[in-house]
C-alpha cells in the first residue's frame, strides 16, 4: 500500500513527465546552505520521511534515491521503509555520488530540474546534461508549506563594531580584485552586522543576504510589513549607519545593484549564480574571508565564552547529580525525560536562549548511533547498569556550548570499561598536546585515535569542529579530522575534542569538551600552541581501567578536575558541591 511519501513522489513524477524532465534533485538545505534549515526547506523530509541532517534526493521516472553518509544508514533504512526510496551510501569505498550516478543513468543528455534556491551553485555545476532551476519547485504540491520564518532580530556587543568589520571586508574585497561582495551564509551575515535572531532552529541567525560595495551596504532581510518592536529598534540602529534595509525577496534583482565584479561565497545558491550569469555580471567564487576571521575570537568574545561555559558547567553538574540521585531513588526516567530535565535546568539561566542542537540522550544500544535521535514516545528507560551518553549544548547570549558525557549508570562490562577508558585516554592525549604554530587539525587528529588504533578500534566521525560565539555550534574553517584541511589552528579558535567508539546494538562512548587554542610560548625551535579547556564538567572516573592511563594522563585529569571543582563549587548548593568534590577527587 502506498504511503504519503510515495504518493508525493508520484505527484512529482507526473510533473516531470509533463515537463520532459529526466530527474529532479532535491537538496536537504536552504538558500543559505544552512546546516539546520527551517521547516520551510525541509524538503527531503517532506518528500521521503527521512529526518537526518545530511541527505539529498534524486527522483527519476522509475527510481527514487537518498544519498547520505554512515551517520544515518540505520536511521535511513528505518525511515525509508515503504516509501520506495532506495538508500545510496556515501563516504564508503566504491561510493557513486549523485553527479556520476546521473551520468551513468542518462549520459550527457539528461534534463535535470532542481530548486535553484536550495541547491548550491557548486553542486549544480557538477551535474551532467541540462540543469533547469525551478525556484520553490515543491510548492506546487506542498499546500501547507511553512512560510519563511521571521523572528525578532536584535543586536549584540562583540568587541568590534559593524563599521570596523565593514572596513576590514572592503579591504578584503579590494585585495581580491573585486568591487563588491555578496554574503549569503547566515553566520557570516550575523557576524558582520552583530545581529542575532531565531530564524534557524538551534542557531541564532537571521535569514538574510548582505551586499557590500565600496560605498554601499544593502541588507536583504524584510519578510513582512508587520515588524515587531525589537526588530524595528534593530533596523533603526543599523539604518542610522547608512545601511539600506530591503525586502528579502529583492535579492532576485541584485544584478541591478552591482557595478563591476562581485565576490561570491562558494556556498552561494544556484539561483543567484544563474541570475548573475544571465545579466553578464562578472563574479568570482571563493571561500568567504569572513569564515576565518570570525573563527578567531577577540578577547571580549573569549571572556564571554568562558562565562557561558561556567554557566553551562553548573547546569551539567546539577543534571548529573539529579540523574544519579533519581536512579538511586528508583525513579523511572527515560532518555526523553533526561533530555527534557537538562533543558529545564539550562533554561533557568537568564542568558539561555535555547539548545545549540538536538540533544542526543542515548542509553545502551542507542548510544552506538553517533547521531541518534531520542524518541519522544516510548523512549528507552534508563537502568542502573551500562552506559548512558548525553551529547548536548546550549545557546547563551554569552556564547555557544557543546559537551558530551558518557555516564556509567551501574555495573558495566569489561568491554564497556575498556572502551570508556581508551576513548578518554585519546581525549586527554589530544587535549594536553603542545604543537607548533602553523599546525592544522588533520596533523594532530591521530593523537586522539592512537590509543584506539593500538587496540585496532576506531571511530568514523571527525575528532573536532569549530564553534561560534553565540552562533553555529559547528563552525569552520578549522577542524580536527583525518580529511586533509590545510587551515592551521590559531590562537582564539575554539574547537571540540570528541573521540568515540561505537559498537552497534551494544553501546557507545564519546567524551567531548570544547577547547580554546592559546599561545604556549616561544623558544629556539619556534612558536608553540596548546589547548585551554573551556568546558567545565567532571568525567566519571568510577569505571576507569587506571592501568591503561599513564602518569601524565592521570595528572592532566586530576588538574582538570581540580579546575572544575574550584570554579563551579562556589556556584552550587552545598550538597551538590560536596557531591562534585567526590566526583573530582584525584585518582
Coordinates of C-alpha atoms in Angstrom, one line a residue:
X1 CA 0.0 0.0 0.0
X2 CA 1.3 3.4 -0.9
X3 CA 2.2 5.7 2.0
X4 CA 2.1 9.5 1.9
X5 CA 5.7 9.8 0.8
X6 CA 5.3 7.5 -2.2
X7 CA 2.2 9.5 -3.1
X8 CA 4.1 12.7 -3.0
X9 CA 6.9 11.3 -5.2
X10 CA 4.3 10.1 -7.7
X11 CA 2.8 13.6 -7.9
X12 CA 6.3 14.9 -8.6
X13 CA 6.8 12.3 -11.3
X14 CA 3.6 13.4 -13.0
X15 CA 5.0 16.9 -13.2
X16 CA 8.3 15.5 -14.5
X17 CA 6.5 13.7 -17.3
X18 CA 4.6 16.8 -18.4
X19 CA 7.8 18.8 -18.5
X20 CA 10.1 16.3 -20.1
X21 CA 12.5 16.2 -17.1
X22 CA 14.6 13.1 -16.6
X23 CA 15.4 13.7 -13.0
X24 CA 14.7 16.1 -10.1
X25 CA 17.4 16.7 -7.5
X26 CA 16.1 17.8 -4.0
X27 CA 18.6 19.3 -1.6
X28 CA 18.5 18.9 2.2
X29 CA 19.5 22.5 2.7
X30 CA 18.1 26.0 2.2
X31 CA 19.1 29.1 0.1
X32 CA 22.0 29.8 2.5
X33 CA 23.5 26.3 2.7
X34 CA 22.4 26.1 6.4
X35 CA 23.2 23.0 8.4
X36 CA 19.8 23.2 10.1
X37 CA 17.2 24.5 7.6
X38 CA 14.0 25.9 8.8
X39 CA 10.8 23.9 8.4
X40 CA 10.1 25.6 5.0
X41 CA 13.1 24.0 3.5
X42 CA 12.9 20.5 5.0
X43 CA 12.1 19.3 1.5
X44 CA 13.9 15.9 1.8
X45 CA 11.9 15.2 4.9
X46 CA 8.6 16.2 3.3
X47 CA 9.2 14.1 0.2
X48 CA 10.7 11.0 1.8
X49 CA 10.2 11.0 5.6
X50 CA 14.0 11.0 6.2
X51 CA 14.8 13.4 9.0
X52 CA 18.6 13.2 9.1
X53 CA 20.7 16.4 8.9
X54 CA 22.5 15.4 5.8
X55 CA 20.8 13.9 2.8
X56 CA 19.8 14.6 -0.8
X57 CA 17.2 13.0 -3.0
X58 CA 17.2 12.1 -6.7
X59 CA 13.8 11.3 -8.3
X60 CA 13.6 9.8 -11.8
X61 CA 10.6 8.3 -13.5
X62 CA 11.5 4.8 -12.3
X63 CA 13.8 5.4 -9.3
X64 CA 14.0 7.4 -6.1
X65 CA 17.2 7.5 -4.1
X66 CA 18.5 9.1 -1.0
X67 CA 22.2 9.9 -0.7
X68 CA 23.5 10.1 2.9
X69 CA 26.6 9.1 4.9
X70 CA 27.3 6.4 7.5
X71 CA 25.9 8.5 10.4
X72 CA 22.4 7.9 9.1
X73 CA 22.5 4.5 7.5
X74 CA 20.5 2.8 10.2
X75 CA 18.1 5.7 10.5
X76 CA 17.5 5.9 6.8
X77 CA 16.8 2.2 6.4
X78 CA 14.0 2.5 9.0
X79 CA 12.5 5.8 7.8
X80 CA 12.6 5.0 4.1
X81 CA 10.7 1.7 4.5
X82 CA 7.6 1.6 2.4
X83 CA 8.4 4.9 0.6
X84 CA 10.0 3.3 -2.5
X85 CA 13.2 5.4 -1.8
X86 CA 16.4 3.5 -2.0
X87 CA 19.4 4.3 0.2
X88 CA 22.6 5.3 -1.6
X89 CA 25.6 5.2 0.8
X90 CA 28.2 8.0 0.7
X91 CA 31.7 8.2 2.4
X92 CA 32.2 4.5 1.8
X93 CA 34.5 2.6 -0.5
X94 CA 33.1 2.4 -4.0
X95 CA 30.6 5.2 -3.5
X96 CA 28.7 6.6 -6.5
X97 CA 27.7 10.2 -5.9
X98 CA 24.8 11.9 -7.5
X99 CA 26.6 13.5 -10.5
X100 CA 28.2 10.2 -11.5
X101 CA 25.0 8.3 -10.9
X102 CA 23.0 10.6 -13.1
X103 CA 25.7 10.5 -15.8
X104 CA 25.6 6.7 -15.7
X105 CA 21.9 6.6 -16.0
X106 CA 21.3 9.3 -18.6
X107 CA 24.7 10.3 -20.1
X108 CA 25.2 13.9 -21.0
X109 CA 21.7 14.4 -22.5
X110 CA 19.9 14.5 -19.2
X111 CA 17.4 17.2 -18.4
X112 CA 17.7 17.7 -14.6
X113 CA 15.4 20.0 -12.6
X114 CA 16.1 21.4 -9.2
X115 CA 15.1 24.2 -6.8
X116 CA 17.9 26.6 -7.5
X117 CA 17.2 28.4 -4.3
X118 CA 18.2 25.5 -2.1
X119 CA 21.0 23.9 -4.2
X120 CA 24.5 25.3 -4.1
X121 CA 25.9 26.6 -7.4
X122 CA 29.0 24.4 -7.0
X123 CA 26.8 21.3 -6.6
X124 CA 24.6 22.2 -9.6
X125 CA 27.6 22.8 -11.8
X126 CA 28.7 19.2 -11.2
X127 CA 25.6 17.7 -12.6
X128 CA 25.6 16.4 -16.2
X129 CA 23.3 17.4 -19.0
X130 CA 21.0 20.4 -18.9
X131 CA 20.1 21.9 -15.5
X132 CA 16.9 23.7 -15.1
X133 CA 16.3 25.9 -12.0
X134 CA 12.7 25.9 -10.7
X135 CA 12.6 28.0 -7.5
X136 CA 10.3 26.6 -4.8
X137 CA 9.5 23.6 -7.0
X138 CA 7.8 21.6 -4.3
X139 CA 5.4 24.4 -3.5
X140 CA 3.3 23.1 -6.4
X141 CA 2.3 20.1 -4.2
X142 CA 3.2 21.2 -0.7
X143 CA -0.1 23.1 0.0
X144 CA 0.6 23.8 3.7
X145 CA 4.3 24.6 3.2
X146 CA 5.6 26.7 6.1
X147 CA 6.3 30.4 5.4
X148 CA 9.7 31.9 5.5
X149 CA 10.3 32.4 9.3
X150 CA 10.5 35.9 10.8
X151 CA 11.6 36.1 14.4
X152 CA 12.6 39.1 16.4
X153 CA 16.1 40.5 15.4
X154 CA 18.4 42.1 18.0
X155 CA 21.9 43.5 18.1
X156 CA 24.7 42.3 20.4
X157 CA 28.1 43.6 21.6
X158 CA 31.0 41.6 20.2
X159 CA 34.0 43.8 20.8
X160 CA 34.1 45.1 17.2
X161 CA 31.6 47.5 15.6
X162 CA 29.8 46.9 12.3
X163 CA 31.8 49.8 10.7
X164 CA 35.1 48.2 11.8
X165 CA 34.1 44.9 10.2
X166 CA 32.8 46.6 7.1
X167 CA 36.1 48.5 6.7
X168 CA 38.0 45.2 7.0
X169 CA 35.7 43.5 4.5
X170 CA 36.1 46.2 2.0
X171 CA 39.9 45.8 2.2
X172 CA 39.4 42.1 1.5
X173 CA 37.2 42.8 -1.5
X174 CA 39.7 45.2 -2.9
X175 CA 42.6 42.8 -2.5
X176 CA 40.7 40.1 -4.2
X177 CA 40.3 42.3 -7.3
X178 CA 36.6 42.7 -6.9
X179 CA 34.3 45.7 -6.4
X180 CA 31.6 44.1 -4.2
X181 CA 30.8 41.0 -2.1
X182 CA 27.6 39.1 -1.6
X183 CA 27.4 37.4 1.8
X184 CA 24.9 34.6 1.7
X185 CA 25.9 32.3 4.6
X186 CA 23.8 33.3 7.6
X187 CA 26.5 33.0 10.2
X188 CA 28.7 35.4 8.2
X189 CA 25.9 37.9 7.9
X190 CA 25.1 37.7 11.6
X191 CA 28.8 38.2 12.4
X192 CA 29.2 41.2 10.1
X193 CA 26.2 43.1 11.4
X194 CA 26.4 41.9 15.1
X195 CA 22.8 40.7 14.8
X196 CA 21.0 37.6 16.1
X197 CA 17.5 36.1 15.8
X198 CA 15.9 32.6 15.8
X199 CA 15.0 32.1 12.2
X200 CA 17.0 28.8 12.1
X201 CA 16.5 26.1 14.7
X202 CA 19.3 25.8 17.2
X203 CA 21.1 28.7 15.6
X204 CA 20.6 32.4 16.5
X205 CA 20.6 33.5 12.9
X206 CA 18.6 35.9 10.6
X207 CA 17.5 34.8 7.2
X208 CA 19.1 37.5 5.0
X209 CA 21.7 38.4 2.5
X210 CA 24.3 41.2 2.7
X211 CA 25.7 43.0 -0.3
X212 CA 28.7 45.2 0.4
X213 CA 30.3 47.6 -2.2
X214 CA 32.9 50.2 -1.6
X215 CA 30.3 52.9 -0.9
X216 CA 27.0 51.0 -0.1
X217 CA 25.7 48.2 2.2
X218 CA 22.4 46.5 1.4
X219 CA 20.8 44.1 3.8
X220 CA 18.1 41.9 2.3
X221 CA 16.1 40.9 5.3
X222 CA 12.4 42.2 5.5
X223 CA 9.8 39.5 5.0
X224 CA 6.6 41.2 6.2
X225 CA 5.5 44.8 6.8
X226 CA 4.3 43.9 10.3
X227 CA 7.7 44.2 12.1
X228 CA 7.9 43.7 15.8
X229 CA 9.2 46.4 18.2
X230 CA 12.5 44.7 18.9
X231 CA 13.3 44.2 15.2
X232 CA 12.3 47.8 14.4
X233 CA 14.7 49.1 17.0
X234 CA 17.4 47.0 15.4
X235 CA 16.6 48.3 11.9
X236 CA 16.6 51.9 13.2
X237 CA 20.1 51.4 14.7
X238 CA 21.5 49.8 11.6
X239 CA 19.9 52.3 9.2
X240 CA 21.5 55.1 11.1
X241 CA 24.8 53.7 9.9
X242 CA 23.8 54.2 6.3
X243 CA 23.0 50.5 5.8
X244 CA 20.0 50.1 3.4
X245 CA 17.4 47.5 4.6
X246 CA 15.5 45.9 1.8
X247 CA 12.9 43.0 1.4
X248 CA 14.4 39.6 1.5
X249 CA 12.9 38.7 -1.9
X250 CA 14.6 41.6 -3.6
X251 CA 17.8 39.6 -3.8
X252 CA 16.3 38.5 -7.1
X253 CA 17.2 41.9 -8.5
X254 CA 20.8 42.0 -7.1
X255 CA 22.4 42.3 -10.6
X256 CA 21.0 45.9 -10.9
X257 CA 22.9 46.9 -7.7
X258 CA 26.3 45.8 -8.9
X259 CA 28.8 47.9 -10.9
X260 CA 31.9 45.8 -11.5
X261 CA 33.0 42.4 -10.3
X262 CA 31.4 40.7 -7.3
X263 CA 32.9 38.2 -4.9
X264 CA 30.6 35.3 -4.1
X265 CA 30.9 32.7 -1.4
X266 CA 31.4 29.1 -2.7
X267 CA 28.1 28.2 -1.0
X268 CA 26.0 30.7 -3.0
X269 CA 22.9 29.1 -4.3
X270 CA 22.4 28.2 -8.0
X271 CA 19.5 30.7 -8.5
X272 CA 21.7 33.7 -7.6
X273 CA 24.6 32.3 -9.6
X274 CA 22.3 31.9 -12.7
X275 CA 20.8 35.3 -12.4
X276 CA 24.2 37.0 -12.3
X277 CA 25.4 34.9 -15.2
X278 CA 22.3 35.8 -17.3
X279 CA 22.8 39.5 -16.5
X280 CA 26.5 39.3 -17.6
X281 CA 27.7 40.4 -14.2
X282 CA 31.4 39.4 -13.6
X283 CA 31.9 37.4 -10.5
X284 CA 34.4 35.3 -8.6
X285 CA 33.6 32.4 -6.3
X286 CA 35.8 31.7 -3.3
X287 CA 35.7 30.7 0.3
X288 CA 34.5 33.7 2.3
X289 CA 37.3 35.5 4.2
X290 CA 34.8 36.1 7.0
X291 CA 34.8 32.4 8.0
X292 CA 38.4 32.6 9.2
X293 CA 38.1 36.0 10.7
X294 CA 35.1 35.1 12.9
X295 CA 36.7 31.8 13.9
X296 CA 39.4 33.7 15.7
X297 CA 37.6 35.1 18.7
X298 CA 38.6 38.5 20.0
X299 CA 39.3 39.0 23.8
X300 CA 35.8 40.1 24.6
X301 CA 34.3 37.0 22.8
X302 CA 36.8 34.7 24.6
X303 CA 35.9 36.0 28.0
X304 CA 32.2 35.8 27.2
X305 CA 32.6 32.2 26.1
X306 CA 34.4 31.4 29.3
X307 CA 31.4 32.7 31.3
X308 CA 29.0 30.7 29.1
X309 CA 30.9 27.5 29.9
X310 CA 30.8 28.3 33.6
X311 CA 27.0 28.7 33.4
X312 CA 26.8 25.5 31.4
X313 CA 29.1 23.6 33.7
X314 CA 26.8 24.5 36.7
X315 CA 23.8 23.2 34.7
X316 CA 25.6 20.0 33.7
X317 CA 26.7 19.2 37.3
X318 CA 23.2 19.8 38.6
X319 CA 21.9 17.5 35.8
X320 CA 24.4 14.7 36.6
X321 CA 23.6 14.9 40.3
X322 CA 19.9 14.8 39.6
X323 CA 20.4 11.8 37.2
X324 CA 22.4 9.8 39.8
X325 CA 20.1 10.5 42.7
X326 CA 16.9 9.8 40.7
X327 CA 18.1 6.4 39.7
X328 CA 19.3 5.6 43.2
X329 CA 15.8 6.5 44.4
X330 CA 14.2 4.1 42.0
X331 CA 12.6 6.9 39.9
X332 CA 11.8 5.9 36.4
X333 CA 13.5 8.1 33.8
X334 CA 13.5 7.6 30.0
X335 CA 16.0 9.0 27.6
X336 CA 13.5 11.7 26.7
X337 CA 12.8 12.6 30.3
X338 CA 16.6 13.1 30.9
X339 CA 16.9 15.3 27.8
X340 CA 14.0 17.5 29.0
X341 CA 15.4 17.8 32.5
X342 CA 18.7 19.0 31.2
X343 CA 16.9 21.6 29.0
X344 CA 14.8 22.7 32.0
X345 CA 17.9 23.2 34.2
X346 CA 19.7 25.2 31.5
X347 CA 16.7 27.3 30.9
X348 CA 16.9 28.7 34.4
X349 CA 19.8 30.9 33.3
X350 CA 18.7 34.3 32.1
X351 CA 21.3 34.1 29.4
X352 CA 19.9 30.8 27.9
X353 CA 18.2 31.2 24.6
X354 CA 17.8 27.6 23.5
X355 CA 19.7 24.4 22.7
X356 CA 22.6 24.6 20.2
X357 CA 21.5 21.3 18.6
X358 CA 19.1 18.5 19.3
X359 CA 20.2 16.7 22.4
X360 CA 21.4 13.1 21.9
X361 CA 20.2 11.3 25.0
X362 CA 21.1 7.7 24.4
X363 CA 21.2 4.6 26.6
X364 CA 22.9 1.3 25.7
X365 CA 22.4 0.4 22.0
X366 CA 21.1 3.9 21.2
X367 CA 24.5 5.4 22.1
X368 CA 26.1 3.2 19.3
X369 CA 24.5 5.6 16.8
X370 CA 26.6 8.8 16.7
X371 CA 23.6 10.9 15.6
X372 CA 20.9 9.1 17.5
X373 CA 17.5 10.8 17.6
X374 CA 16.0 10.4 21.1
X375 CA 12.3 9.3 20.6
X376 CA 9.7 11.4 22.4
X377 CA 7.3 8.5 22.6
X378 CA 8.3 5.1 24.1
X379 CA 11.8 6.2 24.8
X380 CA 14.1 3.6 26.4
X381 CA 14.1 3.6 30.2
X382 CA 17.4 4.2 31.9
X383 CA 18.5 1.3 34.1
X384 CA 21.2 1.0 36.8
X385 CA 23.7 -0.8 34.5
X386 CA 25.6 0.0 31.4
X387 CA 26.4 3.3 29.7
X388 CA 24.3 6.4 29.1
X389 CA 25.5 9.0 26.6
X390 CA 24.4 12.6 26.6
X391 CA 25.6 15.0 23.8
X392 CA 24.1 18.4 24.2
X393 CA 24.7 22.1 24.1
X394 CA 23.2 25.5 24.6
X395 CA 23.0 28.9 23.1
X396 CA 23.6 31.6 25.7
X397 CA 23.8 35.3 24.9
X398 CA 27.4 35.0 26.1
X399 CA 28.3 32.1 23.9
X400 CA 27.7 28.6 22.5
X401 CA 28.4 25.3 24.2
X402 CA 28.7 21.6 23.2
X403 CA 29.5 18.8 25.6
X404 CA 29.3 15.0 25.6
X405 CA 29.5 12.9 28.8
X406 CA 29.2 9.1 28.8
X407 CA 27.9 8.1 32.2
X408 CA 28.1 4.6 33.8
X409 CA 24.7 4.1 35.4
X410 CA 25.8 1.0 37.4
X411 CA 27.7 -2.2 36.7
X412 CA 29.5 -2.2 33.3
X413 CA 31.1 -5.0 31.3
X414 CA 34.8 -5.3 31.0
X415 CA 34.5 -4.2 27.4
X416 CA 32.5 -1.1 28.3
X417 CA 35.1 -0.2 30.9
X418 CA 37.9 -0.7 28.4
X419 CA 36.2 1.3 25.6
X420 CA 35.3 4.1 28.1
X421 CA 38.9 4.3 29.3
X422 CA 40.6 4.2 25.8
X423 CA 38.3 6.9 24.5
X424 CA 39.1 9.2 27.5
X425 CA 42.8 8.4 27.1
X426 CA 42.6 9.6 23.4
X427 CA 40.7 12.7 24.5
X428 CA 43.4 13.5 27.1
X429 CA 46.3 12.8 24.7
X430 CA 45.0 15.4 22.3
X431 CA 43.8 17.9 24.9
X432 CA 47.3 18.1 26.5
X433 CA 49.1 18.4 23.2
X434 CA 51.6 21.2 22.5
X435 CA 52.2 21.8 18.8
X436 CA 54.0 24.3 16.5
X437 CA 52.3 27.4 15.1
X438 CA 51.1 26.5 11.6
X439 CA 49.8 23.0 12.6
X440 CA 46.5 22.0 11.0
X441 CA 43.9 19.9 12.8
X442 CA 44.4 17.0 10.4
X443 CA 48.1 16.8 11.6
X444 CA 47.2 16.1 15.2
X445 CA 44.0 14.1 14.7
X446 CA 45.9 10.8 15.3
X447 CA 46.8 11.8 18.8
X448 CA 43.1 11.2 19.8
X449 CA 42.9 8.0 17.8
X450 CA 46.2 6.3 18.6
X451 CA 45.0 4.7 21.9
X452 CA 42.2 3.1 20.0
X453 CA 44.3 2.2 17.0
X454 CA 46.7 0.3 19.2
X455 CA 43.8 -2.0 20.1
X456 CA 42.5 -1.9 16.4
X457 CA 39.5 0.2 17.2
X458 CA 38.4 3.4 15.6
X459 CA 35.5 5.9 15.1
X460 CA 34.1 7.2 11.8
X461 CA 33.5 10.8 12.5
X462 CA 35.8 13.8 12.9
X463 CA 37.6 14.4 16.2
X464 CA 36.8 18.1 16.4
X465 CA 34.9 21.0 14.9
X466 CA 35.0 24.7 15.4
X467 CA 32.3 26.5 17.5
X468 CA 31.0 30.0 17.0
X469 CA 30.4 32.8 19.5
X470 CA 26.6 32.8 20.1
X471 CA 26.4 31.4 16.5
X472 CA 26.6 27.9 15.0
X473 CA 27.7 25.0 17.1
X474 CA 29.6 23.7 14.0
X475 CA 31.8 26.3 12.5
X476 CA 34.8 26.3 10.1
X477 CA 37.1 26.7 8.5
X478 CA 39.2 24.8 11.1
X479 CA 38.5 21.2 12.2
X480 CA 40.3 18.2 13.6
X481 CA 39.7 15.2 11.4
X482 CA 41.6 12.8 9.1
X483 CA 40.4 14.6 6.0
X484 CA 43.0 17.0 4.7
X485 CA 42.3 20.6 5.7
X486 CA 45.2 22.9 5.5
X487 CA 43.7 25.6 7.7
X488 CA 46.1 25.9 10.7
X489 CA 44.8 26.2 14.3
X490 CA 45.3 29.7 15.6
X491 CA 45.0 31.4 19.0
X492 CA 41.4 32.4 19.6
X493 CA 39.9 29.5 17.7
X494 CA 37.5 27.3 19.7
X495 CA 37.4 23.6 18.8
X496 CA 35.8 20.5 20.2
X497 CA 37.7 17.3 21.0
X498 CA 35.3 14.3 20.9
X499 CA 36.7 10.9 20.1
X500 CA 34.4 7.9 20.5
X501 CA 33.8 4.3 19.9
X502 CA 30.5 2.7 18.8
X503 CA 29.5 -1.0 18.9
X504 CA 26.2 -1.5 17.0
X505 CA 23.5 -3.0 19.2
X506 CA 25.6 -2.8 22.3
X507 CA 27.0 0.6 23.5
X508 CA 28.6 3.8 22.5
X509 CA 31.2 6.1 24.2
X510 CA 32.1 9.7 23.5
X511 CA 33.9 12.2 25.6
X512 CA 33.7 15.8 24.4
X513 CA 35.0 19.2 25.7
X514 CA 35.4 22.5 23.9
X515 CA 38.9 24.0 23.9
X516 CA 40.4 27.4 23.2
X517 CA 43.6 27.4 21.2
X518 CA 46.1 29.6 23.1
X519 CA 49.8 30.6 22.9
X520 CA 52.2 28.2 24.6
X521 CA 55.3 30.3 24.3
X522 CA 58.4 30.6 22.0
X523 CA 61.8 29.0 22.2
X524 CA 64.7 28.2 20.0
X525 CA 62.6 25.8 18.0
X526 CA 59.8 28.3 17.2
X527 CA 56.4 29.4 18.5
X528 CA 54.0 26.9 20.1
X529 CA 50.3 26.5 20.8
X530 CA 48.2 24.4 23.2
X531 CA 44.6 23.9 24.2
X532 CA 42.9 25.5 27.2
X533 CA 39.7 23.7 28.3
X534 CA 36.5 25.8 28.3
X535 CA 34.1 23.0 29.2
X536 CA 33.8 22.5 32.9
X537 CA 32.2 19.2 33.9
X538 CA 33.7 16.1 35.5
X539 CA 34.4 12.9 33.7
X540 CA 33.1 9.9 35.6
X541 CA 36.2 8.0 36.9
X542 CA 34.3 5.1 38.6
X543 CA 34.8 2.6 35.7
X544 CA 38.2 3.7 34.5
X545 CA 40.8 1.0 34.0
X546 CA 43.5 3.0 35.6
X547 CA 46.4 0.8 34.4
X548 CA 45.5 2.0 30.8
X549 CA 46.4 5.6 31.8
X550 CA 49.9 6.8 32.1
X551 CA 51.2 9.2 34.7
X552 CA 50.9 12.3 32.5
X553 CA 47.3 11.4 31.5
X554 CA 46.3 11.0 35.2
X555 CA 48.0 14.3 36.0
X556 CA 46.0 16.0 33.3
X557 CA 42.8 14.5 34.5
X558 CA 43.4 15.5 38.1
X559 CA 44.4 19.0 37.2
X560 CA 41.3 19.4 35.0
X561 CA 39.0 18.1 37.8
X562 CA 40.6 20.4 40.3
X563 CA 39.8 23.3 38.0
X564 CA 36.2 22.1 37.6
X565 CA 35.7 21.9 41.3
X566 CA 37.4 25.2 42.2
X567 CA 35.4 27.1 39.5
X568 CA 32.0 25.5 40.0
X569 CA 31.7 24.6 43.6
X570 CA 31.1 28.2 44.9
X571 CA 28.2 28.4 42.5
X572 CA 26.4 25.2 43.6
X573 CA 24.2 24.3 46.6
X574 CA 26.3 22.8 49.4
X575 CA 25.1 19.3 48.9
X576 CA 25.8 19.3 45.2
X577 CA 29.2 20.9 45.8
X578 CA 30.0 18.1 48.1
X579 CA 29.0 15.6 45.5
X580 CA 31.2 17.3 42.9
X581 CA 34.1 17.2 45.3
X582 CA 33.7 13.4 45.4
X583 CA 33.4 13.2 41.6
X584 CA 36.6 15.3 41.1
X585 CA 38.7 13.6 43.7
X586 CA 42.2 12.9 42.4
X587 CA 42.9 9.4 41.0

